[in-house]
Tab-separated table of C-alpha atoms in Angstrom:
chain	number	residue	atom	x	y	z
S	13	UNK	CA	15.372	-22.836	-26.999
S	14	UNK	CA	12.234	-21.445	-24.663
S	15	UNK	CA	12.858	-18.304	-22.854
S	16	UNK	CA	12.325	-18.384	-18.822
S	17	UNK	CA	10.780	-16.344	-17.004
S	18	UNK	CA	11.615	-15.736	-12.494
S	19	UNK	CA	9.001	-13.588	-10.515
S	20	UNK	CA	10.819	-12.947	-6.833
S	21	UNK	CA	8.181	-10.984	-4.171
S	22	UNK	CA	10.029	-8.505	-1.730
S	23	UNK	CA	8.876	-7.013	1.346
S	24	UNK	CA	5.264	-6.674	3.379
S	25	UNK	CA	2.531	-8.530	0.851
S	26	UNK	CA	-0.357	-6.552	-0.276
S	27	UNK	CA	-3.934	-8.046	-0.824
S	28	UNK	CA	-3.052	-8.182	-4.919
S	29	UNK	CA	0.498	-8.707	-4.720
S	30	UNK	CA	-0.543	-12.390	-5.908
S	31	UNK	CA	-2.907	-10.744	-8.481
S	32	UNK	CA	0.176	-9.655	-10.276
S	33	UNK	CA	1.768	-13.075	-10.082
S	34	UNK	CA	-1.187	-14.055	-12.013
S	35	UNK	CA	-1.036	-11.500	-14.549
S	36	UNK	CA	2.758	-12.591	-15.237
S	37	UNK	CA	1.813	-16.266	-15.541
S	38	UNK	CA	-1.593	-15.655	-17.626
S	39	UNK	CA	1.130	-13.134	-20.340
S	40	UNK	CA	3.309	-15.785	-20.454
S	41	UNK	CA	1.058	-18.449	-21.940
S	42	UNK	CA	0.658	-15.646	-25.058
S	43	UNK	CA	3.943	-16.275	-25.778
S	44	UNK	CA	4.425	-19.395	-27.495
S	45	UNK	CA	8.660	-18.995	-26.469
S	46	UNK	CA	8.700	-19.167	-23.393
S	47	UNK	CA	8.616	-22.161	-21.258
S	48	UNK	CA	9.131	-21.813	-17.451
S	49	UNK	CA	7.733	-18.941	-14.868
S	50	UNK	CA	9.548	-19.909	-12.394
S	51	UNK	CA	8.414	-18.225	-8.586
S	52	UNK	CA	11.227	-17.824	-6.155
S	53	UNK	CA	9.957	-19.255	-3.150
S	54	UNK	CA	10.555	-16.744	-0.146
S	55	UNK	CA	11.608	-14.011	-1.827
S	56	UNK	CA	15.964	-12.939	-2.959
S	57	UNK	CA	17.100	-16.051	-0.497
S	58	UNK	CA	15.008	-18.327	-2.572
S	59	UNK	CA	17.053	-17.709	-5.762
S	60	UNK	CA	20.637	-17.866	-4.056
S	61	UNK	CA	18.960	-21.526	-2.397
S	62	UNK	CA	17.846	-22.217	-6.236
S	63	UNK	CA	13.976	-22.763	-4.612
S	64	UNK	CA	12.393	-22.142	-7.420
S	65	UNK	CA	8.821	-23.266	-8.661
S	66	UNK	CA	7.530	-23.742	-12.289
S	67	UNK	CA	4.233	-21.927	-11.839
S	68	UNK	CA	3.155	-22.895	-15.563
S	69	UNK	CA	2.440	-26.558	-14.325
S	70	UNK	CA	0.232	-25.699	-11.921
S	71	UNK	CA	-3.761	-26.554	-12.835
S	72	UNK	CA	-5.480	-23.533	-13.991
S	73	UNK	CA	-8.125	-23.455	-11.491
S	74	UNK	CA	-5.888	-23.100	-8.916
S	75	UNK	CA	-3.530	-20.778	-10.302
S	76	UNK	CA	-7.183	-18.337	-10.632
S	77	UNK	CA	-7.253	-18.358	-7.062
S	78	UNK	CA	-4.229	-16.414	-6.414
S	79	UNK	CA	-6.349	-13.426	-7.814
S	80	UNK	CA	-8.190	-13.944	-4.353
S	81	UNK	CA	-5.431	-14.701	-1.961
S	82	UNK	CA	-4.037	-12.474	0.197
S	83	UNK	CA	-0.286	-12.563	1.077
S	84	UNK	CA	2.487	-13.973	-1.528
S	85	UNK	CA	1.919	-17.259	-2.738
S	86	UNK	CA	5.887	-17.754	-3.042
S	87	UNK	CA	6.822	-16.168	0.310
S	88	UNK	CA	8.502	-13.219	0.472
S	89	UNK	CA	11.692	-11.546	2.347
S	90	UNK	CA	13.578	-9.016	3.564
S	91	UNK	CA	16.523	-10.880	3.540
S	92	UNK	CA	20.040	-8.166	2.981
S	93	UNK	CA	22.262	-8.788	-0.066
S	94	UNK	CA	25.667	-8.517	-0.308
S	95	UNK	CA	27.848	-7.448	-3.598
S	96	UNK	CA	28.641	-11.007	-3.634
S	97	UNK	CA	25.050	-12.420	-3.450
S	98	UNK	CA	24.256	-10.072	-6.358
S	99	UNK	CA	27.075	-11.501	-8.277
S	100	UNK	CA	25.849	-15.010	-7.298
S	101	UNK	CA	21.728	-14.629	-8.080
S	102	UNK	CA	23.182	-13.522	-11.806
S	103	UNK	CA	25.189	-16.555	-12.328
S	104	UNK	CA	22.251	-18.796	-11.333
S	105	UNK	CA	20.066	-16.976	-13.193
S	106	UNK	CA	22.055	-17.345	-15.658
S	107	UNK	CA	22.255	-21.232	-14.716
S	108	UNK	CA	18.457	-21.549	-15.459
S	109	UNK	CA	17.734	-19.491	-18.849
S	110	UNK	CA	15.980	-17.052	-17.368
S	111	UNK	CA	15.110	-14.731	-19.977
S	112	UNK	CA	13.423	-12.268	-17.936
S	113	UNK	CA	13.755	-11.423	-14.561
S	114	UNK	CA	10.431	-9.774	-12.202
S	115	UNK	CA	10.887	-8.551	-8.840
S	116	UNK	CA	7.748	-7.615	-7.403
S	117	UNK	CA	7.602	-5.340	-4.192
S	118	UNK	CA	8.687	-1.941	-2.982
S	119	UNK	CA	11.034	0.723	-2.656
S	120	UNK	CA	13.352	-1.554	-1.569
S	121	UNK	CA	12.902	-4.703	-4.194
S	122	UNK	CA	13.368	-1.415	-6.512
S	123	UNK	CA	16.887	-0.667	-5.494
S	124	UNK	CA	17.803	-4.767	-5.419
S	125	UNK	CA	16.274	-4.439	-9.287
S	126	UNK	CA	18.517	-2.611	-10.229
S	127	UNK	CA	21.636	-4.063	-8.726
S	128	UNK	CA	20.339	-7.248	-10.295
S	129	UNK	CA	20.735	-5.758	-13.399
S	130	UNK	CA	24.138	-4.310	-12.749
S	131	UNK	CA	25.331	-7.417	-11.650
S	132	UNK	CA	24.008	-9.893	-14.960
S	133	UNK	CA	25.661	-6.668	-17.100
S	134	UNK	CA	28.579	-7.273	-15.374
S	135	UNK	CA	28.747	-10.611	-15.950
S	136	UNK	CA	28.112	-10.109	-20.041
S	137	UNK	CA	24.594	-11.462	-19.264
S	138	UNK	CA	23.094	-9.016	-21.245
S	139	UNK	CA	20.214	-11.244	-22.871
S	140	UNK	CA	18.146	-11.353	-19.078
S	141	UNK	CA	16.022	-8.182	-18.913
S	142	UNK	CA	15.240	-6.598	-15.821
S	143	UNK	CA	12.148	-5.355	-15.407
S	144	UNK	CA	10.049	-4.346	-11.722
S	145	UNK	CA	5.964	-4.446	-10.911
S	146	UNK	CA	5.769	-1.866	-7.917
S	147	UNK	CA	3.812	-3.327	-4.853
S	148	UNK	CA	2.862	-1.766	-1.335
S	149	UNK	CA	0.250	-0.695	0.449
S	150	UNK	CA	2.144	2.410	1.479
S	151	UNK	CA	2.110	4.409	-1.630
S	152	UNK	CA	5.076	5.600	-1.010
S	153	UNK	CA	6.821	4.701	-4.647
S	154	UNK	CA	8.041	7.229	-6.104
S	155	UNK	CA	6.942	8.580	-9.758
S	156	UNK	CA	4.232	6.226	-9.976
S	157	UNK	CA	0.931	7.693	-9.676
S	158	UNK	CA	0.010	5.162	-7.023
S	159	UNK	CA	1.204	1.361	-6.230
S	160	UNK	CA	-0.708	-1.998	-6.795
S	161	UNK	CA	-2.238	-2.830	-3.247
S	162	UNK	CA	-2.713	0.628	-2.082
S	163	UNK	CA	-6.285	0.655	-3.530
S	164	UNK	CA	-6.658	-2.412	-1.231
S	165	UNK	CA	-5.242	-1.117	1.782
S	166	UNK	CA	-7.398	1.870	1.410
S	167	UNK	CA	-10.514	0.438	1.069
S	168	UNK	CA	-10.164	-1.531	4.069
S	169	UNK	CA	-9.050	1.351	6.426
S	170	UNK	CA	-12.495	3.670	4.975
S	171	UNK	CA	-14.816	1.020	5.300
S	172	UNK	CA	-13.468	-0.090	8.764
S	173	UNK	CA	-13.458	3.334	10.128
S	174	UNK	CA	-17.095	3.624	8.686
S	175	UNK	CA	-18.046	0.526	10.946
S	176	UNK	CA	-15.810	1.751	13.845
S	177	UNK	CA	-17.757	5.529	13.450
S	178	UNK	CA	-21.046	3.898	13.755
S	179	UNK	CA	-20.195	2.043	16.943
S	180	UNK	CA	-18.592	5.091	18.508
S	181	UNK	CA	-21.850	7.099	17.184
S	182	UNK	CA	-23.964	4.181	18.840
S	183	UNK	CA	-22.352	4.934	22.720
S	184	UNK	CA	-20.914	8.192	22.230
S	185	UNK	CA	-19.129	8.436	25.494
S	186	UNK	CA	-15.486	7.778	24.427
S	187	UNK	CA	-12.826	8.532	21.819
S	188	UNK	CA	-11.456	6.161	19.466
S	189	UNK	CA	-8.305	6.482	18.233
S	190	UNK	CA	-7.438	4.714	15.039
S	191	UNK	CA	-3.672	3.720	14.049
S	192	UNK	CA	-2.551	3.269	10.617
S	193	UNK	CA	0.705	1.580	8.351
S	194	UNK	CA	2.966	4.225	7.422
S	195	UNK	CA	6.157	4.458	7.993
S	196	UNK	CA	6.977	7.668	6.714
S	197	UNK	CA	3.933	8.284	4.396
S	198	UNK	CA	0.499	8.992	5.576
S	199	UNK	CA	-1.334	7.869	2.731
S	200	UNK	CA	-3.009	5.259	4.472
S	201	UNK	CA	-3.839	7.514	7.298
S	202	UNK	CA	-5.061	9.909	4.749
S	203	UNK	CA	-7.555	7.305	2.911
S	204	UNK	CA	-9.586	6.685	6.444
S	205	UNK	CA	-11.142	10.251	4.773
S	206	UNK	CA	-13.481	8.339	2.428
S	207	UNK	CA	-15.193	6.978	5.162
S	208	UNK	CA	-17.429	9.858	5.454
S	209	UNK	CA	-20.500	10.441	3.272
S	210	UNK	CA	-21.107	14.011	4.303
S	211	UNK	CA	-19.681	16.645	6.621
S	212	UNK	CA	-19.336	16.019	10.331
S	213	UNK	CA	-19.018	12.169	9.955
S	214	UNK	CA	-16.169	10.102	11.131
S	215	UNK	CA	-12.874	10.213	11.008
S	216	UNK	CA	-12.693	13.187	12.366
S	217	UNK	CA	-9.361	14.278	13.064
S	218	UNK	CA	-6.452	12.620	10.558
S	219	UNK	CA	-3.176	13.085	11.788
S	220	UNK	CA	-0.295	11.964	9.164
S	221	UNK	CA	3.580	11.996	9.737
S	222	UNK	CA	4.190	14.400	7.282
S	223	UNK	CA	3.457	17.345	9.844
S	224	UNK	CA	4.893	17.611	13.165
S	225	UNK	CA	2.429	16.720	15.332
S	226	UNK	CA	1.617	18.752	18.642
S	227	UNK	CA	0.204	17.154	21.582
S	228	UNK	CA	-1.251	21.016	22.575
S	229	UNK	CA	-3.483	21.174	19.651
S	230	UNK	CA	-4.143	17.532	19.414
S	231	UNK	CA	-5.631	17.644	22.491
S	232	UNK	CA	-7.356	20.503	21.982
S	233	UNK	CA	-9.129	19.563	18.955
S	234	UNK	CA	-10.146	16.380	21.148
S	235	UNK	CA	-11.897	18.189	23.361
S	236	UNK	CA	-13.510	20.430	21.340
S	237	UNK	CA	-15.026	17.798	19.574
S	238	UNK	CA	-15.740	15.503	22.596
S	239	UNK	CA	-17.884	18.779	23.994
S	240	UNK	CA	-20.017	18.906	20.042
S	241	UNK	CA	-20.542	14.993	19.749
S	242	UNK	CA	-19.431	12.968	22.897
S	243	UNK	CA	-17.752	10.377	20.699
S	244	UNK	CA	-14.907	11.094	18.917
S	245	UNK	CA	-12.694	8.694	16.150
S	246	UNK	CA	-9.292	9.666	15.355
S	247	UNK	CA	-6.928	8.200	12.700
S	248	UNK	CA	-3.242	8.591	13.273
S	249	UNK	CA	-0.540	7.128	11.621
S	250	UNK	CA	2.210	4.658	13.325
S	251	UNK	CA	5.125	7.150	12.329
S	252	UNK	CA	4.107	10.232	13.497
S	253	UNK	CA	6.958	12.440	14.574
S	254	UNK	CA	7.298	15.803	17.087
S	255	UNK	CA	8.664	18.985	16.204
S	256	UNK	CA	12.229	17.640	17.114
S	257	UNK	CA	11.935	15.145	14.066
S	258	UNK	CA	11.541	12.187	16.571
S	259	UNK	CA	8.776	9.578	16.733
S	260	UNK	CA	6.043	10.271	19.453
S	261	UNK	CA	6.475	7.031	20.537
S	262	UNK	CA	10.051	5.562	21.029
S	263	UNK	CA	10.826	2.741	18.401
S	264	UNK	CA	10.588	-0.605	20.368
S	265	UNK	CA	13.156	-2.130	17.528
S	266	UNK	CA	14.922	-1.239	14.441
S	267	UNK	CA	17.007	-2.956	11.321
S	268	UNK	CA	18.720	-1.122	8.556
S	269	UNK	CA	15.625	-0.064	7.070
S	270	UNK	CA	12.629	-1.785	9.239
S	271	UNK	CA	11.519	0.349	12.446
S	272	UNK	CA	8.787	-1.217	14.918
S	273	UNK	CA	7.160	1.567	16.393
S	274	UNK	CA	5.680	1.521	19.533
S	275	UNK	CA	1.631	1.739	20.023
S	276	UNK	CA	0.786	5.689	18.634
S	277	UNK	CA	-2.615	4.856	19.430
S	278	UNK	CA	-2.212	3.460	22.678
S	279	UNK	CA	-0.171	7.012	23.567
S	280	UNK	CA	-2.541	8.892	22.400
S	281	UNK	CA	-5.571	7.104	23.637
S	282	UNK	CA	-3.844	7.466	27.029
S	283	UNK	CA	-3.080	11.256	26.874
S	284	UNK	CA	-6.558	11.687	26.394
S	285	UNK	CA	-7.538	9.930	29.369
S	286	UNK	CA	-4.678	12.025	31.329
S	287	UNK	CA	-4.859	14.718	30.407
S	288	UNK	CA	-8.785	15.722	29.378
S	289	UNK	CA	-10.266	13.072	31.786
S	290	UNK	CA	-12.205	11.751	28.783
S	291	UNK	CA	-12.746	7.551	27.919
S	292	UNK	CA	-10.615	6.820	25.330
S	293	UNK	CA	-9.816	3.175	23.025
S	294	UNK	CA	-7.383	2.507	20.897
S	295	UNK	CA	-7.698	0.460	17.973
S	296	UNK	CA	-4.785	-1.292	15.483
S	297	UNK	CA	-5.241	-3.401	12.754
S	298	UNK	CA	-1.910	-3.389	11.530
S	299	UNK	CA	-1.476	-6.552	9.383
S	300	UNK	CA	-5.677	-7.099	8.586
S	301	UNK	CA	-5.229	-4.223	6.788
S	302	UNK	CA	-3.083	-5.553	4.583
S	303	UNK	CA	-4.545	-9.021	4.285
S	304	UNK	CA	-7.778	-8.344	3.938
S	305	UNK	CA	-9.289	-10.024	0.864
S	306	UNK	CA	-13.023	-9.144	2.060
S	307	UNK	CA	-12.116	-5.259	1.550
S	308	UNK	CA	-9.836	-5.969	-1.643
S	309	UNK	CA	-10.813	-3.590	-4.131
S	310	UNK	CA	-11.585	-4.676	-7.732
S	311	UNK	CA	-9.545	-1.625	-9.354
S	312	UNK	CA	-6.604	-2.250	-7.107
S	313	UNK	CA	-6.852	-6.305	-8.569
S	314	UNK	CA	-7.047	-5.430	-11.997
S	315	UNK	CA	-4.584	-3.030	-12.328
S	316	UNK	CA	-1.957	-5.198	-10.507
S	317	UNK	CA	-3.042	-8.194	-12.908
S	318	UNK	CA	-2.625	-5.861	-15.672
S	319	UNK	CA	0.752	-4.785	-14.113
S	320	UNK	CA	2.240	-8.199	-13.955
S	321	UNK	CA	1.048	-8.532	-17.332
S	322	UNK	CA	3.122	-5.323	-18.675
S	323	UNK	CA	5.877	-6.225	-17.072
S	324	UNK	CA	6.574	-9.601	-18.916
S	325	UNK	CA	5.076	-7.713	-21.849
S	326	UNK	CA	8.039	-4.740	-22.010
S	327	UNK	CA	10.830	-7.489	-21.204
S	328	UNK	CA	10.046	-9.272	-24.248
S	329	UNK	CA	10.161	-6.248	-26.342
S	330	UNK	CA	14.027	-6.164	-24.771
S	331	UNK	CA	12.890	-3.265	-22.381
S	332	UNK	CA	15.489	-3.934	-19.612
S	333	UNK	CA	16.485	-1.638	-15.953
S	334	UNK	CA	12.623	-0.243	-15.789
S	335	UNK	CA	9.970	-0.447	-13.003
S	336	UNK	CA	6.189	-0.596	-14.682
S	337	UNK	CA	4.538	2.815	-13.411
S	338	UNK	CA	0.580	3.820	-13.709
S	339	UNK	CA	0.108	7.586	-15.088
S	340	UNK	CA	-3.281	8.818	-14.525
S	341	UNK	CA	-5.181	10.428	-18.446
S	342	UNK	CA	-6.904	13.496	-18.093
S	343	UNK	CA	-10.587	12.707	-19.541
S	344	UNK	CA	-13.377	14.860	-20.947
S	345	UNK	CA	-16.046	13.686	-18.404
S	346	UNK	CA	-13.042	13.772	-15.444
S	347	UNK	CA	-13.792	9.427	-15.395
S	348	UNK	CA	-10.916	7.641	-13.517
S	349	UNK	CA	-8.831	6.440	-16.678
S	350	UNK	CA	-4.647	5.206	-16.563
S	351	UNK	CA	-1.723	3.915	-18.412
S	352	UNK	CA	1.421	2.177	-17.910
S	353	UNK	CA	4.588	3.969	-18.402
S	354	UNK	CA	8.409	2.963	-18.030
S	355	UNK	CA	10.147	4.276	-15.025
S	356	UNK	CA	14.327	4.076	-15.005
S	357	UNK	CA	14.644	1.730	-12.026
S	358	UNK	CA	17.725	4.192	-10.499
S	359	UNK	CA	14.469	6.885	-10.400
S	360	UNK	CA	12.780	4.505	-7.858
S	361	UNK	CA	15.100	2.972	-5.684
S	362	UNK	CA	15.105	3.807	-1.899
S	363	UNK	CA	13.176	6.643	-2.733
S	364	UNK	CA	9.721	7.425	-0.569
S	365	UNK	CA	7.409	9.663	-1.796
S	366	UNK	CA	4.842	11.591	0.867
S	367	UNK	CA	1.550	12.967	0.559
S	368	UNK	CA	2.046	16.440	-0.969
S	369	UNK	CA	1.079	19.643	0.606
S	370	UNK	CA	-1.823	20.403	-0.913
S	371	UNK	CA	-3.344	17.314	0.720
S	372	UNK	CA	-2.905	18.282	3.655
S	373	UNK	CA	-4.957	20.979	5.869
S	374	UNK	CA	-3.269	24.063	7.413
S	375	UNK	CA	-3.447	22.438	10.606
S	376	UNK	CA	-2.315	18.993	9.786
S	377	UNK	CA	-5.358	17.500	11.650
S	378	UNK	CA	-6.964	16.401	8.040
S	379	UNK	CA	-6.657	16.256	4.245
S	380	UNK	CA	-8.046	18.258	1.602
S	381	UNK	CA	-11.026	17.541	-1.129
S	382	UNK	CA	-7.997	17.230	-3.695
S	383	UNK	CA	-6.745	14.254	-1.737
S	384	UNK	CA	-10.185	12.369	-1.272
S	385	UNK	CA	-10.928	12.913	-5.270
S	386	UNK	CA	-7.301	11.693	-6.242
S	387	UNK	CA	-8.053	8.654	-4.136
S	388	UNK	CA	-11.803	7.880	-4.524
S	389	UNK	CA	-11.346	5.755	-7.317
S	390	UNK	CA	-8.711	3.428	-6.286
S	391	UNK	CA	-10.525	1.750	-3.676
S	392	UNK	CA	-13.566	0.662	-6.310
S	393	UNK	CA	-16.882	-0.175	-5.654
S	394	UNK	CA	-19.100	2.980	-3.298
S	395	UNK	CA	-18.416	1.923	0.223
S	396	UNK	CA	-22.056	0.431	1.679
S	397	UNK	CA	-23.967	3.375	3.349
S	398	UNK	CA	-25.508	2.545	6.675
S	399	UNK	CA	-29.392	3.700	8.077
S	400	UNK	CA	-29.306	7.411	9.793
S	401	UNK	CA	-32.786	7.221	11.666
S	402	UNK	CA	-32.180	10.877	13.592
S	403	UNK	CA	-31.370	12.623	10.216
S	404	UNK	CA	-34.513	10.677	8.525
S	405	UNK	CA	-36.696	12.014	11.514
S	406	UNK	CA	-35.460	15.440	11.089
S	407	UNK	CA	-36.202	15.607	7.040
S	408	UNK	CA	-39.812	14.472	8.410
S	409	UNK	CA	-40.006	17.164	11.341
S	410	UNK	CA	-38.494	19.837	8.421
């Protein structure tokens, strides 16, 4: 009898979280026992409404494209379990001969892993193996060197502050402040660093919500700046937080877990027009930096093809309750080399992991070399350099 595979997607997509769908799909087809991948279309409600799609029927051609489109091909949720729903998605699992199970997504789809598991052990389903492929943009897995789709969301928020810096440069009569995903995590925030090719250059102030952030020296370092170079950029992250703990900008809406923050860079594009009497703009991309496919980084692709790969790969050696994790290999010549490692699931779920200390300057207002070398590789190709024409005509005048 063949063995069935079901891939379910969780949470925000990523610009590669369909990469990994591939990667599942293309392992399968090396293994002459199985017979359905089935995708779960929109996510944990699509497998209690038995939606399920045989992605192993679908032309080649077109299944090569999902390597190149943003979003989740199968739809995604954030739809709440109960114990009851758990119990139910293992009996219908159960129903179709799935063999091994995939959830694909976050912190969250983590901690539903692993109650999936508990639930088909429950029910003496002990053949289905368990196994997760981490996704998000935020980084914010725990363990895990770094998440599929980071490298993605990265690359887009460097290169766009690049562009953004060049404008600003262009007129410098105004700040430009820069908002970021993050939650709870500045890594995104923190990535905007790469956008600079030497010292002085754009962003440059990063403000992450790992420190408390103070309007006092915010605005001071705004001004300072403002008086050296007239236009200013400014990343900040859409979960920064006071001294008190609290968000800088009262939540507009919240779930369970979900909080919609108000506009950080609206607030603080405002105080600078308050309070210094200086032009300021704020900029968001929120979900084009996540959707991009025009700033998708090739690393980031490959290594979440590669993770959707090992995934299937460890459940049919009977590996079972395990998220897929990336370890970084020290190298002689320092060269950007990894390798996939088994993570306990209970180790990863609801569990958000922040940018360290050491990445952080003393005043919170940027990040340290050791943060811009850990990331420089994830976000692939060098980032295109633009024409200076004042620093070429001071090399000629030196």
């Amino acid at each position: 009898m063949k063995k069935n595979v079901l891939v379910v997607h969780g949470g925000g997509p990523t610009p590669v979280m369909n990469a990994s769908l591939y990667g599942v799909v293309q392992e399968a087809k090396r293994h002459g026992d199985i017979g359905a991948v089935y995708g779960a279309m929109g996510g944990m409600e699509g497998i209690l409404k038995e939606d399920l799609v045989d992605l192993m029927t679908i032309d080649e051609n077109e299944l090569k494209k999902l390597l190149s489109t943003p979003g989740s091909a199968i739809g995604s949720s954030r739809f709440p379990l109960t114990e009851e729903q758990y119990e139910e998605m293992a009996k219908i699992i159960g129903k179709y001969g799935i063999s091994y199970l995939l959830p694909n997504g976050g912190n969250g789809t983590m901690d539903t892993c692993g109650r999936i598991n508990r639930a088909c052990v429950a029910l003496g389903n002990t053949d289905v193996k368990v196994v997760g492929i981490p996704k998000t943009i935020d980084n914010d897995i725990a363990i895990t060197d770094h998440t599929p789709g980071f490298g993605s969301a990265a690359r887009y928020m460097a290169g766009t502050v690049r562009e953004i810096a060049e404008d600003v440069k262009s007129l410098p009569i105004h700040v430009c402040v820069i908002e970021s995903l993050g939650r709870n995590s500045g890594w995104i925030a923190a990535s905007s660093v790469l956008a600079r090719e030497k010292a002085g250059d754009a962003p440059h102030l990063i403000y992450t919500p790992e420190r408390p952030f103070c309007q006092e020296e915010f605005l001071e370092d705004v001004k300072k700046l403002y008086d050296e170079l007239g236009g200013v950029v400014v990343v900040a992250s859409e979960g920064l937080k006071g001294k008190d703990g609290n968000p800088i900008v009262e939540p507009i809406f919240k779930t369970e877990r979900a909080v919609y923050y108000g506009d950080v860079s609206t607030h603080l594009a405002n105080l600078v027009v308050k309070e210094l009497g200086i032009k300021a703009r704020s900029e968001k991309p929120g979900l084009a930096g996540r959707s991009s496919i025009a700033w998708q980084s090739e690393v980031d692709r490959e290594e979440a093809r590669e993770t959707g790969e090992m995934a299937l790969r460890l459940a049919v050696q009977g590996k079972s309750g395990i998220m897929v994790g990336i370890e970084r290999v020290e190298t002689p010549d320092q060269s950007y080399e990894t390798r996939f490692i088994e993570i306990p699931i209970d180790q990863v779920m609801m569990y958000e992991k922040t940018l360290p200390a050491e990445y952080i300057n003393e005043r919170g207002n940027d990040v340290t070399e050791a943060f811009s070398k850990w990331c420089r590789p994830l976000v692939g190709e060098k980032l295109q350099s633009f024409i200076n024409i004042k620093d070429s005509r001071r090399e000629k005048q030196i």
